[in-house]
Amino acid sequence: MSSAFTGTVHQLRLVLRRDRVRLPLWVVGLGGLIALSALAVPPIYDTPEKVAGYARTVGASPVSYLMSGRQVAIDTLGGIVANEISQVAQLGVCLMVMFLVVRHTRAEEESGRAEMLRSTVLGRHAATLAALLHAVAAVVLIGLLTTVSMLAAGLDGLGSATYGVGLALLGLCYAAVSLVAAQLSASARGALGIAGAAVAAGYLVRGVGAMQDSVLVWASPFGWAQRMDAFGDEQGWPALLLLALTALLLGLAGWLTAHRDFGGGLLQARPGPTRAVHRLGTPVGLVLRLQRGLMLGWAVGLAALGLLYGALVPTIPDLVASNPDIAGFIGASPDAEQALVDAFLRYVFVLMAVISTGFAVGSVLRLVADEEAGRAEVVLATAVSRWAWLGATVLVSAAGALLIASLMGLGLAAGYGLGTGEWDQVVAQVAGQLSYLPAVLVVAGLAVAVCGLVPRWSGLAWAGVAFVLVQVVLGEVLRLPGWIDALSPFWHLPALPVEGFAPWPALVQLALAAALVLLGLWGYRRRDVVTS
Amino acid sequence: MAVIELRDIVKTFGHVRALDGLDLAVEQGEVHGFLGPNGAGKSTAIRVLLGLLASDSGTARMLGGDPWRDAADLHRRLAYVPGDVALWPNLTGGEVIDVLGRMRGGLDERLRAEMLERFELDPRKRARTYSKGNRQKVALVAALSSRAELYLLDEPTSGLDPLMEVEFQRAVQELKGRGATVLLSSHILAEAEALSDRISIIRGGRVVQSGTLAELRHLTRTTVVAETAASPDRLGEVEGVHDPRVVDGRVSFDVDSDHLDGVVRALADLGVLSLTAHPPTLEELFLRQYGDASTS
């Protein structure tokens, strides 16, 4: 007896076989992050005063509402844990199912592999159902891990279970969203885009609703999961909303599957331009176009991060007053209010600058990625010299780093202005962020040198990013020896705004970055182009 | 005048000698077939000519310049089609053609439109959605839209359907007609046979045979199949005859080209009932080159 679901078991086995590493990585990675965060909270909030302090500060902060929603029972340890992990857990579980589902549905169809399978005894809906079951397994595991780690943190049993169930149902709901997205778009990228937009929309609607304390939270699956009110007066009926939406979406996905051609989607890829605009015909123009998406993504993400940190500034004195441990983390003594704010700003400047080295290095490494893919070859077979091609990449990466630093500073200043109503700090804050740019360029210069000298080992450039990140984020905690700290260019720059600006370290670092670029250029002009 | 002149080029990748004393000469205005199986060093040789790879030793001249030192300047005068075409996934085919054309120093608008039509390529599609054959067409149209002096084509028809292959052969004839030089690497013998003035056969990183088709054939043997009244058993003793075999009363054997005369006389003495003789196809020539190497 054949049905539209025939062969689902075989399909599921294939899915599990293909993801025998990926699924455990997701579960251990995301589940581990949730567990670590859940277990880290109780020791920090070990007195009733600290718990009350959290409720008074974070629990009343609009920024926290935007990021994590309004958590009930925020004046209990359970509420604090739920509030602290919700961002990572909720977004993480949604992204996990989104990637898993699209990978086993639309991506397979697009690659042509699914066609081979569909020619066997395999029902029309088997791939959809197998992907759904795969996602169910993943969210159940994440939900269980979350509940177990909450119990291990000594939290209430019913609350822990309710939170885990809500999280798993939220993931299930977005698995159904992803299945619909996979039917709509004819490309995996398009499907990820649609599902990702749905995740972002749900998250933001809940956040804005929580900030306004309005019914808007009920327009988002994120809101429904949260309003199961774990650790408060738990209620089960919002779970029914999640299940109902899931069922509706699954029905829609099934209907769409039955009403479209194999390989087709409802949204057709639009034809692109027939001719290249004029500036595309130059190396800088081409590199700029190729890196446009990368740059835009980083710029928007980091400007938003700046905005959030800026908005947090006014809450810093209260936060530190309620929990002096935080002052140690950002390296300040909890007495003078301005000193605290300055220390926080310095921490944010450095942190964001260090994160932006990820863009700079990623951008530089496109050079080798293009070579390995065989795309550099066609460019270098034209009248474009090696010098011009590497130069164009360096120029775009450096200009991108400058742009991103400016936008991070502006974002921070905007958040600060919105939070405090003071707008006289804009120039100082943008300048403060820019003062760390030379160190970013040194790390990028190192990447250029690696690309020029040892392209096969270009991954080494990421070690530079990892090192400066660890030095800044964990340097205080790990108590690294001074000479290791001194390896990071960020360590040598004046700590604006705590210290005043000094031009020499910046100039020396700019010269160092230039020297590294020249070294890379020297190697790049002498070596073979990487070929497959 | 030689447009391409490679002498004793050596290129190693680690322990692998990809080019092992390669000699290659391509004259102005000729279509030069560059034949060899995969891995023989065809692409490596072309990349040395493009200045993408630096040779370990030997001398290389192209269009009167040094392919490594003068790379960018020389590239204004040539067009290249890689064997495995990789494109930027988010650019359209039309954009890629324009980008490469402009970076080469400009393309001929009339040719661009004509080639797009002849190769039936939709320039509005993103490169990520092109099939292998269509990616190949993008690179071909980009190269053929320029008025270059020299065309370096590395297995340019891989992935093209037979109709497009005919179109490609026409295009190469046109290039030749206006005096351009073409280096055409291939492992499709019929293609090289149809287009090439001269041919170089590369094996294990060296050119083992080079010349016009007629010259290459002269060096080799003619295949004869005959039916005779008398027994052909003693034919093997005639000078120049190789591997005589009798199957169903017919004898077949190979003859060194310079002994053809004596062999025909010997056959006539036996009383010829039927006779076919054909010069070696490139296929046979090719197999012989490789066959000999593998047995010796």
GROMACS .gro file of C-alpha atoms in nm, chain A residues 110 187 189 269-284 286 289-290 292 370 373-386 389 524-532, chain B residues 11-13 47 50-54 68 71-73 75-76 78 80 82-84 86-96 98-100 102-105 107 109 112 116 123-126 128-129:
model
   96
  110GLU     CA    1   1.803   2.233  -0.541
  187SER     CA    2   1.646   2.809  -0.367
  189ARG     CA    3   1.914   3.057   0.029
  269ALA     CA    4   1.398   3.389  -0.908
  270ARG     CA    5   1.380   3.725  -1.079
  271PRO     CA    6   1.607   3.776  -1.379
  272GLY     CA    7   1.903   4.000  -1.303
  273PRO     CA    8   2.062   4.276  -1.509
  274THR     CA    9   2.183   4.197  -1.860
  275ARG     CA   10   2.468   4.445  -1.842
  276ALA     CA   11   2.717   4.528  -1.570
  277VAL     CA   12   2.710   4.884  -1.439
  278HIS     CA   13   3.020   5.074  -1.532
  279ARG     CA   14   3.208   5.063  -1.202
  280LEU     CA   15   3.190   4.682  -1.194
  281GLY     CA   16   3.459   4.674  -1.462
  282THR     CA   17   3.729   4.787  -1.216
  283PRO     CA   18   3.890   4.568  -0.949
  284VAL     CA   19   3.770   4.791  -0.664
  286LEU     CA   20   3.405   4.426  -0.848
  289ARG     CA   21   3.009   4.440  -0.523
  290LEU     CA   22   3.121   4.092  -0.417
  292ARG     CA   23   2.852   4.422  -0.040
  370ASP     CA   24   3.820   3.324  -0.472
  373ALA     CA   25   3.718   2.841  -0.616
  374GLY     CA   26   3.897   2.923  -0.944
  375ARG     CA   27   3.740   3.268  -0.973
  376ALA     CA   28   4.060   3.466  -0.920
  377GLU     CA   29   4.209   3.293  -1.222
  378VAL     CA   30   3.971   3.454  -1.470
  379VAL     CA   31   4.038   3.798  -1.324
  380LEU     CA   32   4.416   3.758  -1.319
  381ALA     CA   33   4.403   3.635  -1.681
  382THR     CA   34   4.279   3.983  -1.776
  383ALA     CA   35   4.481   4.304  -1.765
  384VAL     CA   36   4.433   4.321  -1.386
  385SER     CA   37   4.771   4.282  -1.214
  386ARG     CA   38   4.823   4.094  -0.889
  389TRP     CA   39   4.366   4.271  -0.732
  524TYR     CA   40   5.140   3.746  -0.342
  525ARG     CA   41   5.332   3.876  -0.642
  526ARG     CA   42   5.590   3.601  -0.612
  527ARG     CA   43   5.378   3.296  -0.553
  528ASP     CA   44   5.165   3.076  -0.775
  529VAL     CA   45   4.795   3.143  -0.788
  530VAL     CA   46   4.626   2.871  -0.584
  531THR     CA   47   4.469   2.621  -0.823
  532SER     CA   48   4.260   2.318  -0.756
  543LYS     CA   49   5.705   2.301  -1.300
  544THR     CA   50   5.678   2.092  -0.986
  545PHE     CA   51   5.409   2.080  -0.720
  579ARG     CA   52   4.862   2.876  -1.648
  582LEU     CA   53   4.913   3.329  -1.818
  583GLY     CA   54   5.166   3.408  -1.547
  584LEU     CA   55   4.942   3.245  -1.286
  585LEU     CA   56   5.212   2.986  -1.212
  586ALA     CA   57   5.584   3.052  -1.206
  600TRP     CA   58   5.534   3.611  -1.568
  603ALA     CA   59   5.147   3.937  -1.724
  604ALA     CA   60   4.899   4.223  -1.699
  605ASP     CA   61   5.024   4.398  -2.016
  607HIS     CA   62   4.670   3.997  -2.099
  608ARG     CA   63   4.531   4.299  -2.283
  610LEU     CA   64   4.473   3.771  -2.518
  612TYR     CA   65   4.129   3.294  -2.190
  614PRO     CA   66   3.948   2.810  -1.827
  615GLY     CA   67   3.881   2.439  -1.829
  616ASP     CA   68   3.668   2.450  -1.518
  618ALA     CA   69   3.392   2.915  -1.174
  619LEU     CA   70   3.183   3.231  -1.157
  620TRP     CA   71   3.062   3.459  -0.879
  621PRO     CA   72   2.728   3.308  -0.781
  622ASN     CA   73   2.544   3.637  -0.732
  623LEU     CA   74   2.647   3.806  -1.058
  624THR     CA   75   2.446   3.743  -1.374
  625GLY     CA   76   2.608   3.593  -1.683
  626GLY     CA   77   2.578   3.927  -1.861
  627GLU     CA   78   2.754   4.104  -1.575
  628VAL     CA   79   3.039   3.853  -1.571
  630ASP     CA   80   3.106   4.272  -1.909
  631VAL     CA   81   3.335   4.259  -1.605
  632LEU     CA   82   3.586   4.030  -1.773
  634ARG     CA   83   3.628   4.558  -1.938
  635MET     CA   84   3.908   4.427  -1.722
  636ARG     CA   85   4.069   4.294  -2.039
  637GLY     CA   86   4.052   4.644  -2.181
  639LEU     CA   87   3.488   4.428  -2.553
  641GLU     CA   88   2.956   4.528  -2.840
  644ARG     CA   89   2.899   4.035  -2.759
  648LEU     CA   90   2.510   3.566  -2.685
  655PRO     CA   91   2.257   3.677  -1.970
  656ARG     CA   92   2.001   3.767  -1.701
  657LYS     CA   93   2.038   3.454  -1.494
  658ARG     CA   94   2.252   3.450  -1.181
  660ARG     CA   95   2.458   3.013  -0.933
  661THR     CA   96   2.167   2.890  -1.143
   0.00000   0.00000   0.00000
